[in-house]
Amino acid sequence: MDSCNEEEVPMRLHSAVEYLLHSHSDQLRSIILSPDPKLHYPLFVDYAELMDADPPLARLVFANPTDYLRFFDQAAILAHKRVLKDMVSHEKGVEKKFIHVRFNVCGSPLEFPETFPTIGRVRVKHRGILLTLKGTVIRSGAVKMYEGQRTYQCKKCKHMFPLYPELETRNSITLPSICPSQRSNPCEGTKFLCVENTTVCHDYQEIKLQESTQVLGVGVIPRLILVILQDDLVDIVKAGDDVIITGILTAKWSPDLKDVRCDLDPILIANHVRKTNEMKLEIDIPDDVAMKFKQFWLDFRDTPLKGRNTILQGICPQVFGLFTVKLAVALTLIGGVQHVDASGTKIRGESHLLLVGDPGTGKSQFLKFAAKLSNRSVITTGLGSTSAGLTVTAVKDGGEWMLEAGALVLADGGLCCIDEFDSMREHDRATIHEAMEQQTISVAKAGLVTTLSTRTIVFGATNPKGHYDPDQPLSVNTALSGPLLSRFDIVLVLLDTKNPEWDAVVSSHILGEGEYGNGKQDEDLANIWSLSILRRYIGYVKNHFKPVLTKEAEKVISSYYQLQRRSATHNAARTTVRMLESLIRLAQAHARLMFRNEVTRLDAIAAILCIESSMTISAIVDSIGNALHSNFTENPDEEYAKQEKLILEKLSLIDESLESNGLEGFN
């Protein structure tokens, strides 16, 4: 090793072997008991534990990973041989040739910004240290094989030594100028012979990592970096995965192109890959904040809907009123519970929302605020998006076809906001049908056939086609097909109709002419339910509550669905079984919003009112809805009692012998 003197190597090697035997003997034993001796096996080591056990060795791993990561691999081989020697006779262990130590820096000082920069802030100073980068995989190449080690012999003194390829020179091996044997009398030989059958080959894969758009400011282009995965790390990530990768930053020459200057491109040689897909929606929620949530609902236990409206007023507070839209945004972001039946068929838990409205009704404001509320989001516009940009595209890189993830794949586990939905071409809109309902994207491009995950909430906004005609169905007013509209759980219409009273209230709100007391109340509310608190609340209820339908909720939902099926005219595309699934999702989301693990009749009726707001002609209240003029009431609990009475009277016309038909399976 170039940077390790001759006396230091045995001492450090002994320390590494002893550490692995003491702290990771169980992993070594499981590796030994694996049957195939030719595979590459990972040995996972927490860097924080190594720092506690042997700080000098940990510092060397950080400062000189090129030598010491290889050094630890040698120590793992020696340690596993000692474990194999000490095993009892009845245990059938097999000696392994390749063991790679993988350092997990989670919880260690290496998570500080100096050694954990964003991809866009990677500089020359980070070269040669153990570096950690976080981002999203947008492209993954095919698995290849490359020569990782070759043994040479000096013709003069017969000394044998290994040589490793240099990525800077495109994996070429550079022979030393003189014999590297460290003897008292150096032979100084200059001719070397490659030893037969000593070539070690490795699996090799290139991926491209893009920094998360969540940490970027407006106008900042997300940067990319090439990452090289080797041996046991290949094929463990795919396009759209969120990952944290620890490795060594180096560089390689860019491909030779005519009239293009040849540069060194930065690359990261991965040592450890940690997928964070399951942590996408996890938000740090301290215990004191969780207690505040519980205390909040204790204070509003007698007037729960007033407490709910207090939360909703914190959503997009710059937009006055629009209670129905804010409730729909909250229910969409919270979502229901995914159901998987005995055959493995999945019914999605994520809800989709579409806002159809005249210009200037606040649609884009809600899209941008919803993106801030989600821990993972992608915003795009229909005019600038094609089917490949939304789903996945095949690109050619270095003579090889690769798949590059689009907006829906990058938003997997989060929110995809699509503004100007009507600007998309018809065949581009058709490509997202599978992504919205089955939550997958099936790809067959350039000989690449695969399926990618898109567990994504779709939040769309569109303008009506010409003047909105209430007598026509949504598919005519929006130029969106019936099958696509049926995939949206809620479709809200925002019409800028003339209403002098509403105009006066809105103008007072915009010009700040409200009474001082109301302004003070709004200011206090903003402090309680700020953007960060709302994000934590949504994350908390999604992780802690899995609501189950009660019998009375089943009865209400079943009766309403049957009533809609009987009276379906203009809304035929939205009264399929998908409406039933939407009702259940929205009722479960409302129960989560209300801090409950049980879907009550109140939640079922709230879901019905959301669906009713999506209807051109209401089967319950016999009126045409305009969500733009929906405002927060002073006594929401009293208002709910009136709505509940009206709805139950309408639903009492349904034969009660059909109650809760087919709903038990969703629990």
XYZ file of C-alpha atoms in Angstrom:
667
model
C 0.000 0.000 0.000
C 1.460 3.304 -1.124
C 0.576 5.439 1.891
C 1.144 2.792 4.604
C 4.642 2.113 5.833
C 5.868 -1.448 6.182
C 5.593 -1.568 9.976
C 2.164 0.033 10.169
C 0.433 -2.468 7.879
C 0.675 -5.585 10.112
C -0.380 -3.594 13.169
C -3.423 -2.052 11.456
C -4.298 -5.368 9.823
C -4.209 -7.086 13.205
C -6.435 -4.331 14.697
C -8.958 -4.666 11.863
C -9.050 -8.459 12.148
C -9.572 -8.293 15.915
C -12.321 -5.697 15.544
C -14.203 -7.781 12.953
C -13.884 -10.930 15.082
C -15.119 -9.143 18.187
C -18.007 -7.134 16.690
C -19.078 -9.031 13.563
C -18.484 -12.723 14.233
C -22.165 -13.516 13.568
C -21.971 -12.005 10.072
C -18.722 -13.866 9.396
C -20.311 -17.121 10.510
C -23.341 -16.640 8.230
C -20.997 -15.896 5.301
C -19.035 -19.082 6.004
C -22.227 -21.173 6.084
C -23.271 -19.881 2.633
C -22.622 -22.629 0.062
C -21.168 -20.760 -2.965
C -17.449 -19.884 -2.533
C -17.255 -17.793 -5.721
C -19.831 -15.154 -4.802
C -18.954 -11.697 -3.453
C -20.285 -11.313 0.100
C -20.898 -8.020 1.935
C -19.871 -7.494 5.574
C -21.723 -4.489 6.992
C -19.876 -2.314 9.509
C -21.268 0.769 11.260
C -18.693 3.536 10.992
C -19.909 5.034 14.278
C -19.133 1.754 16.104
C -15.667 1.611 14.522
C -15.009 5.148 15.752
C -15.871 4.104 19.300
C -13.782 0.922 19.134
C -10.691 2.160 17.260
C -10.655 5.931 16.505
C -7.218 5.968 14.745
C -8.289 3.180 12.376
C -11.588 4.948 11.680
C -9.720 8.166 10.815
C -7.498 6.264 8.390
C -10.553 4.760 6.661
C -11.984 8.256 6.234
C -8.765 9.975 5.137
C -7.404 7.234 2.860
C -10.299 5.016 1.770
C -8.617 3.955 -1.474
C -6.084 1.886 0.470
C -7.942 1.124 3.676
C -11.186 -0.158 2.151
C -9.126 -2.725 0.278
C -7.189 -3.244 3.489
C -10.416 -4.057 5.382
C -11.428 -6.545 2.685
C -8.164 -8.404 3.346
C -8.856 -8.284 7.090
C -12.329 -9.759 6.496
C -10.813 -12.695 4.592
C -8.312 -13.378 7.414
C -11.030 -13.042 10.083
C -13.389 -15.422 8.323
C -10.577 -18.010 8.019
C -10.072 -17.852 11.788
C -13.793 -18.262 12.407
C -13.867 -21.185 9.973
C -10.934 -22.820 11.806
C -12.685 -22.508 15.184
C -16.034 -23.908 13.974
C -17.139 -27.297 15.307
C -16.934 -30.307 13.026
C -20.684 -30.733 12.385
C -20.985 -27.213 10.934
C -20.229 -27.330 7.225
C -18.483 -24.069 6.450
C -16.958 -23.106 3.105
C -13.971 -20.796 2.702
C -14.799 -17.705 0.648
C -12.589 -15.813 -1.776
C -14.337 -12.440 -1.813
C -15.680 -10.517 1.195
C -16.219 -6.755 0.975
C -16.574 -4.571 4.058
C -19.404 -2.047 3.561
C -19.295 1.005 5.841
C -22.640 2.486 6.892
C -22.061 6.083 8.024
C -25.590 6.516 9.424
C -25.421 8.131 12.867
C -21.717 8.998 12.545
C -19.955 12.381 12.215
C -19.605 11.688 8.483
C -23.231 12.797 8.104
C -22.139 16.400 8.697
C -22.304 18.730 5.646
C -18.516 18.798 5.187
C -18.448 15.089 4.300
C -22.109 14.858 3.228
C -22.524 17.642 0.629
C -25.250 17.925 -1.961
C -24.253 16.653 -5.399
C -24.094 20.198 -6.735
C -21.518 21.159 -4.074
C -19.044 18.335 -4.727
C -15.601 19.869 -5.251
C -11.982 18.818 -5.695
C -11.427 19.000 -1.921
C -13.735 15.980 -1.519
C -11.538 13.798 -3.709
C -9.794 10.962 -1.916
C -11.918 10.911 1.261
C -14.867 8.757 2.297
C -17.731 10.780 0.857
C -21.488 10.349 1.256
C -24.030 11.622 -1.289
C -27.824 11.568 -1.257
C -30.093 11.672 -4.282
C -32.462 9.909 -6.643
C -31.426 7.308 -9.206
C -32.578 8.583 -12.587
C -30.709 6.154 -14.810
C -29.352 2.637 -14.345
C -27.159 0.852 -16.866
C -26.722 -2.808 -17.640
C -24.492 -5.007 -15.478
C -21.107 -5.551 -17.109
C -17.924 -7.389 -16.195
C -14.540 -5.754 -15.820
C -11.061 -6.843 -14.845
C -10.445 -5.707 -11.280
C -7.074 -7.280 -10.435
C -4.179 -8.928 -12.215
C -1.041 -10.488 -10.703
C 2.390 -9.869 -12.253
C 5.799 -11.473 -11.617
C 9.199 -9.855 -11.852
C 11.354 -11.781 -14.348
C 14.500 -11.003 -12.390
C 13.617 -11.827 -8.747
C 10.337 -13.736 -9.300
C 8.501 -11.376 -6.904
C 4.710 -11.516 -7.453
C 2.517 -8.466 -6.880
C -1.113 -7.496 -7.689
C -2.041 -4.494 -9.827
C -5.410 -2.793 -9.965
C -6.998 -0.880 -12.884
C -7.248 2.895 -12.757
C -10.615 4.382 -13.592
C -8.958 7.654 -14.545
C -7.382 5.830 -17.500
C -10.530 3.848 -18.395
C -9.687 0.720 -16.380
C -6.214 0.308 -17.854
C -3.396 -1.189 -15.757
C -0.131 0.754 -15.530
C 3.003 -1.330 -14.909
C 5.524 0.005 -12.377
C 8.810 1.390 -13.617
C 10.856 -0.903 -11.349
C 10.153 -4.023 -9.301
C 8.102 -3.081 -6.177
C 9.665 -5.783 -3.975
C 10.682 -4.321 -0.617
C 13.855 -6.254 0.100
C 17.105 -5.216 1.703
C 18.753 -5.534 -1.720
C 16.253 -4.256 -4.330
C 16.437 -6.125 -7.615
C 15.362 -3.055 -9.647
C 13.950 -5.268 -12.370
C 12.025 -3.571 -15.185
C 10.474 -6.544 -16.979
C 7.310 -8.211 -15.699
C 5.253 -11.209 -16.715
C 1.483 -11.603 -16.207
C 0.780 -14.716 -14.153
C -1.803 -16.965 -15.772
C -5.195 -17.609 -14.086
C -4.727 -14.755 -11.592
C -7.155 -12.310 -13.177
C -10.014 -11.338 -10.848
C -13.180 -10.082 -12.565
C -15.942 -8.046 -10.972
C -19.533 -7.202 -11.762
C -19.829 -3.570 -12.730
C -22.783 -1.196 -13.164
C -23.080 2.531 -13.760
C -25.981 4.585 -12.417
C -26.690 8.301 -12.479
C -27.625 10.059 -9.272
C -29.530 13.357 -9.250
C -29.756 15.618 -6.229
C -33.192 15.992 -4.693
C -35.229 18.928 -5.983
C -36.593 19.434 -2.452
C -33.331 21.030 -1.275
C -32.895 23.280 -4.324
C -33.979 26.858 -4.713
C -36.029 28.270 -7.567
C -34.114 28.315 -10.844
C -31.390 25.929 -9.657
C -30.774 23.030 -12.037
C -30.379 19.674 -10.221
C -26.889 18.262 -10.740
C -25.939 14.712 -11.633
C -23.035 12.451 -10.782
C -22.025 9.083 -12.165
C -21.854 6.290 -9.560
C -20.106 2.960 -10.079
C -21.502 -0.106 -8.321
C -19.402 -3.239 -8.038
C -19.867 -6.875 -7.031
C -22.659 -7.328 -4.472
C -23.909 -3.746 -4.997
C -24.998 -4.197 -8.621
C -28.697 -4.374 -9.462
C -29.893 -3.430 -5.969
C -31.330 -0.066 -7.075
C -33.432 0.996 -10.043
C -34.563 4.243 -11.611
C -36.685 6.256 -9.191
C -35.104 4.916 -5.976
C -33.966 7.334 -3.279
C -30.514 6.329 -2.071
C -27.676 7.403 0.225
C -24.339 6.258 -1.219
C -20.984 6.223 0.555
C -17.849 5.852 -1.516
C -14.678 7.351 -2.959
C -14.802 10.391 -5.234
C -12.478 10.123 -8.221
C -12.626 11.028 -11.895
C -12.377 9.485 -15.328
C -11.728 10.815 -18.803
C -14.836 11.708 -20.765
C -15.430 9.813 -24.062
C -13.489 10.879 -27.149
C -15.718 13.020 -29.342
C -14.706 14.941 -32.422
C -14.100 18.656 -31.799
C -14.963 18.224 -28.093
C -12.394 18.831 -25.366
C -11.632 15.761 -23.276
C -12.259 16.445 -19.576
C -12.179 14.577 -16.309
C -15.718 13.743 -15.176
C -16.279 13.199 -11.422
C -17.473 9.738 -10.433
C -18.235 8.073 -7.111
C -17.028 4.503 -6.574
C -19.644 3.143 -4.170
C -18.750 1.250 -1.020
C -22.191 1.233 0.630
C -25.675 1.857 -0.770
C -28.652 2.534 1.475
C -32.104 2.691 -0.107
C -34.372 5.225 1.569
C -37.578 4.458 -0.338
C -39.318 3.355 2.845
C -38.233 6.563 4.564
C -39.626 8.908 1.930
C -42.635 9.889 3.975
C -40.939 9.732 7.347
C -40.664 13.139 8.976
C -38.891 13.768 12.244
C -41.674 14.268 14.817
C -40.450 14.976 18.373
C -42.448 13.601 21.279
C -43.450 17.077 22.451
C -44.985 17.831 19.034
C -46.941 14.543 19.117
C -48.228 15.477 22.563
C -49.377 18.847 21.201
C -51.368 17.035 18.513
C -53.066 14.875 21.153
C -53.744 17.867 23.393
C -55.197 19.782 20.451
C -57.840 17.106 19.866
C -58.557 16.850 23.584
C -59.356 20.568 23.551
C -61.737 20.075 20.609
C -63.296 16.779 21.689
C -66.742 18.429 21.989
C -66.461 20.300 18.663
C -64.268 18.063 16.476
C -65.205 19.679 13.166
C -64.198 23.073 14.484
C -60.792 21.576 15.284
C -60.631 20.081 11.787
C -61.404 23.454 10.206
C -58.697 25.063 12.327
C -56.199 22.716 10.706
C -57.623 23.286 7.218
C -57.302 27.072 7.549
C -53.539 26.562 7.719
C -53.552 25.112 4.171
C -52.685 27.766 1.585
C -53.612 30.601 4.002
C -52.974 33.282 1.365
C -56.096 32.089 -0.504
C -59.314 33.213 1.170
C -62.080 30.676 1.841
C -62.268 27.701 -0.551
C -63.079 25.318 2.292
C -63.979 22.446 -0.040
C -60.683 22.708 -1.928
C -58.609 22.843 1.257
C -60.440 19.821 2.661
C -59.875 17.950 -0.615
C -56.143 18.815 -0.586
C -55.800 17.573 2.999
C -57.639 14.301 2.303
C -55.616 13.725 -0.877
C -52.257 14.233 0.838
C -53.206 12.050 3.818
C -54.742 9.263 1.722
C -56.394 6.010 2.720
C -55.073 2.555 3.573
C -53.813 0.256 0.839
C -55.676 -3.049 0.680
C -54.184 -6.314 -0.559
C -56.545 -9.275 -0.968
C -55.718 -12.977 -0.687
C -54.760 -13.231 -4.370
C -52.227 -10.408 -4.049
C -54.339 -7.841 -5.915
C -53.702 -4.352 -4.561
C -56.209 -1.547 -4.198
C -54.344 1.732 -3.937
C -54.495 3.877 -0.831
C -53.342 7.082 -2.566
C -56.022 9.495 -3.763
C -55.872 11.723 -6.852
C -57.265 15.262 -7.127
C -58.132 17.383 -10.172
C -59.012 21.080 -10.046
C -61.015 22.383 -13.023
C -61.386 26.130 -12.931
C -61.347 29.488 -14.644
C -58.062 31.433 -14.711
C -57.271 33.296 -11.502
C -59.096 30.928 -9.143
C -55.969 29.829 -7.243
C -55.343 26.407 -8.802
C -51.577 26.812 -9.175
C -51.317 28.229 -5.637
C -52.785 25.023 -4.243
C -50.467 22.902 -6.383
C -47.362 24.680 -5.115
C -48.499 24.599 -1.479
C -49.344 20.881 -1.704
C -45.848 20.250 -3.089
C -44.370 21.990 -0.024
C -46.520 19.863 2.294
C -45.311 16.618 0.741
C -41.938 15.246 1.797
C -41.278 14.201 -1.812
C -42.797 16.016 -4.761
C -42.296 16.787 -8.440
C -43.974 19.733 -10.186
C -44.406 19.823 -13.949
C -46.721 21.341 -16.532
C -48.720 19.577 -19.191
C -47.453 21.899 -21.923
C -43.820 20.985 -21.247
C -44.333 17.270 -20.582
C -44.509 14.336 -22.941
C -45.425 10.754 -22.146
C -41.708 9.909 -21.867
C -41.090 12.855 -19.547
C -43.916 11.764 -17.254
C -43.208 8.024 -17.250
C -39.831 6.752 -18.446
C -37.640 7.301 -21.486
C -34.970 5.210 -23.193
C -31.697 7.060 -23.798
C -28.501 5.946 -25.471
C -25.340 6.509 -23.474
C -21.978 5.282 -24.730
C -23.577 2.938 -27.248
C -25.843 1.378 -24.621
C -29.574 1.893 -24.079
C -30.643 2.921 -20.575
C -33.941 3.814 -18.928
C -34.266 7.286 -17.454
C -37.030 7.954 -14.922
C -39.729 10.542 -15.574
C -41.779 12.703 -13.214
C -44.174 9.987 -11.992
C -41.349 7.555 -11.216
C -39.283 10.239 -9.468
C -42.339 11.108 -7.349
C -42.781 7.484 -6.216
C -43.988 7.564 -2.618
C -44.833 11.253 -2.839
C -46.773 13.792 -4.891
C -46.720 14.620 -8.614
C -48.293 17.983 -9.447
C -49.265 18.520 -13.103
C -50.387 22.059 -13.964
C -52.130 22.892 -17.246
C -53.332 19.298 -17.487
C -55.427 20.149 -20.553
C -52.312 21.188 -22.515
C -51.093 17.593 -22.699
C -51.702 15.712 -25.902
C -54.301 12.957 -25.755
C -51.861 10.056 -26.196
C -49.585 11.585 -23.523
C -52.487 11.652 -21.036
C -53.311 8.036 -21.876
C -49.873 6.891 -20.696
C -50.602 7.786 -17.073
C -53.726 5.582 -16.787
C -51.735 2.614 -15.486
C -49.608 4.813 -13.200
C -52.689 6.291 -11.520
C -54.648 3.088 -10.916
C -52.207 0.139 -10.830
C -49.360 2.369 -9.542
C -46.859 0.826 -11.937
C -45.449 1.729 -15.337
C -44.820 -1.105 -17.774
C -42.022 -0.279 -20.190
C -40.982 -1.932 -23.458
C -38.507 0.400 -25.152
C -35.326 -0.258 -27.126
C -35.390 -3.912 -26.090
C -35.712 -3.002 -22.390
C -38.797 -4.562 -20.807
C -39.495 -3.813 -17.149
C -42.042 -2.490 -14.656
C -41.372 0.535 -12.448
C -43.207 1.565 -9.285
C -45.292 4.775 -9.209
C -47.020 4.859 -5.806
C -47.757 8.501 -6.474
C -50.492 10.988 -5.634
C -51.453 12.872 -8.813
C -52.650 16.445 -8.266
C -53.745 18.044 -11.530
C -55.070 21.455 -12.499
C -56.771 22.339 -15.780
C -58.843 25.072 -17.392
C -62.271 24.295 -18.840
C -62.558 24.035 -22.613
C -64.141 27.362 -23.457
C -67.056 28.550 -21.336
C -68.028 25.977 -18.703
C -71.501 24.560 -19.385
C -73.063 23.067 -16.222
C -75.522 21.082 -18.339
C -72.701 19.106 -19.961
C -70.603 16.354 -18.340
C -67.026 16.993 -17.207
C -65.576 15.045 -20.131
C -67.125 17.598 -22.525
C -66.190 20.677 -20.473
C -62.573 19.611 -19.952
C -61.776 17.564 -23.070
C -60.508 14.819 -20.743
C -61.637 11.271 -21.414
C -64.049 9.461 -19.121
C -61.549 6.712 -18.158
C -59.008 9.334 -17.074
C -61.565 11.339 -15.086
C -62.725 8.184 -13.294
C -59.212 7.730 -11.881
C -59.439 11.025 -9.976
C -61.066 10.547 -6.576
C -62.100 14.203 -6.393
C -62.720 16.610 -9.290
C -63.547 20.127 -8.090
C -64.947 22.839 -10.341
C -63.943 26.451 -9.602
C -66.118 28.854 -11.602
C -65.525 32.597 -11.422
C -69.223 33.513 -11.398
C -70.561 36.925 -10.426
C -71.373 37.116 -6.725
C -71.277 40.659 -5.228
C -71.157 39.467 -1.611
C -68.281 37.063 -2.284
C -66.409 39.716 -4.285
C -66.676 42.181 -1.387
C -65.331 39.667 1.152
C -62.462 38.592 -1.082
C -61.436 42.145 -1.906
C -61.404 43.018 1.809
C -59.199 40.013 2.500
C -56.746 40.886 -0.281
C -56.534 44.578 0.626
C -56.129 43.816 4.326
C -59.234 45.737 5.362
C -60.454 43.061 7.749
C -61.097 43.867 11.370
C -58.118 43.865 13.731
C -59.518 41.019 15.760
C -59.812 38.760 12.734
C -56.280 39.623 11.666
C -54.992 38.774 15.117
C -56.825 35.453 15.048
C -55.356 34.578 11.640
C -51.884 35.454 12.917
C -52.261 33.165 15.929
C -53.567 30.379 13.700
C -50.558 30.663 11.401
C -48.251 30.228 14.365
C -50.058 27.085 15.515
C -50.535 25.394 12.114
C -47.538 26.591 10.164
C -46.234 24.792 7.107
C -43.732 22.735 9.126
C -46.370 21.721 11.705
C -48.803 20.720 8.949
C -46.109 18.557 7.296
C -45.426 16.850 10.612
C -49.125 16.355 11.314
C -49.763 14.756 7.917
C -46.727 12.492 8.357
C -47.807 11.553 11.890
C -51.392 10.563 11.057
C -50.267 8.589 7.980
C -47.788 6.557 10.026
C -49.852 6.028 13.182
C -53.427 5.468 11.983
C -54.834 2.632 9.831
C -58.583 3.353 10.047
C -61.131 0.528 9.780
C -64.737 1.010 8.621
C -67.473 0.687 11.220
C -70.818 -0.920 10.366
C -72.674 2.401 10.297
C -70.027 3.891 7.963
C -70.362 0.849 5.682
C -74.130 1.305 5.600
C -73.912 4.982 4.616
C -71.289 4.404 1.905
C -73.131 1.408 0.445
C -76.464 3.221 0.334
C -74.939 6.300 -1.298
C -73.143 4.220 -3.934
C -76.375 2.437 -4.864
C -78.206 5.758 -5.046
C -75.574 7.121 -7.406
C -75.754 4.030 -9.612
C -79.531 4.436 -9.934
C -79.394 8.146 -10.748
C -76.270 8.100 -12.953
C -76.704 10.286 -16.014
C -73.979 12.795 -16.819
C -71.590 11.222 -14.334
C -71.701 7.689 -15.708
C -67.904 7.615 -16.042
C -67.521 8.414 -12.353
C -70.137 6.069 -10.881
C -68.269 2.829 -11.434
C -66.811 0.678 -8.685
C -63.933 3.163 -8.627
C -66.285 5.612 -6.919
C -66.853 3.057 -4.171
C -63.103 2.699 -3.682
C -62.744 6.502 -3.690
C -65.405 6.837 -0.990
C -63.585 4.361 1.229
C -60.203 6.072 0.686
C -61.624 9.515 1.451
C -63.465 8.265 4.538
C -60.262 6.673 5.836
C -58.319 9.869 5.084
C -60.915 11.936 6.979
C -60.658 9.589 9.961
C -56.871 10.092 9.932
C -57.360 13.847 9.680
C -59.639 13.625 12.738
C -56.918 11.697 14.633
C -58.861 8.416 14.750
C -58.311 4.765 13.945
C -61.984 4.177 13.210
C -64.096 5.365 10.280
C -67.360 6.667 11.726
C -70.520 7.899 10.074
C -69.155 11.449 10.235
C -66.160 10.413 8.107
C -68.402 8.615 5.612
C -70.640 11.666 5.223
C -67.608 13.962 4.860
C -66.384 11.696 2.056
C -69.832 11.819 0.434
C -69.832 15.629 0.542
C -66.425 15.667 -1.181
C -67.714 13.356 -3.904
C -70.866 15.485 -4.200
C -68.674 18.521 -4.826
C -67.245 16.619 -7.800
C -70.658 16.036 -9.345
C -72.115 18.178 -12.103
C -75.589 17.244 -10.874
C -75.917 16.270 -7.233
C -77.939 13.227 -6.247
C -78.210 14.489 -2.663
C -78.715 18.244 -2.604
C -80.050 18.718 -6.173
C -77.726 21.641 -6.853
C -74.751 22.491 -9.012
C -71.605 22.834 -6.952
C -69.017 25.613 -7.250
C -66.149 24.970 -4.858
C -64.823 28.523 -5.387
C -67.511 30.059 -3.175
C -67.299 27.486 -0.368
C -66.305 29.195 2.876
C -65.582 28.188 6.470
C -68.693 28.304 8.665
C -68.710 29.699 12.197
C -70.333 26.574 13.670
C -69.262 23.625 11.505
C -70.606 21.031 13.955
C -74.113 22.514 13.768
C -73.864 22.759 9.992
C -72.817 19.115 9.823
C -75.872 18.051 11.831
C -78.113 19.622 9.154
C -76.165 18.001 6.316
C -76.226 14.623 8.040
C -80.004 14.786 8.468
C -80.481 15.697 4.794
C -78.189 12.946 3.527
C -79.660 10.242 5.748
C -83.158 11.175 4.596
C -82.064 10.757 0.985
C -80.303 7.488 1.694
C -83.257 6.057 3.638
C -84.916 5.434 0.251
C -82.418 2.602 -0.339
C -83.439 -0.882 0.592
C -81.666 -1.592 3.889
C -81.371 -5.268 3.018
C -78.505 -4.302 0.682
C -76.533 -2.430 3.337
C -72.754 -2.846 3.517
C -72.781 -5.020 0.368
C -69.206 -5.972 -0.546
C -67.481 -3.574 1.839
C -66.168 -5.970 4.454
C -63.234 -6.914 2.230
C -61.778 -3.408 2.407
C -61.065 -3.696 6.135
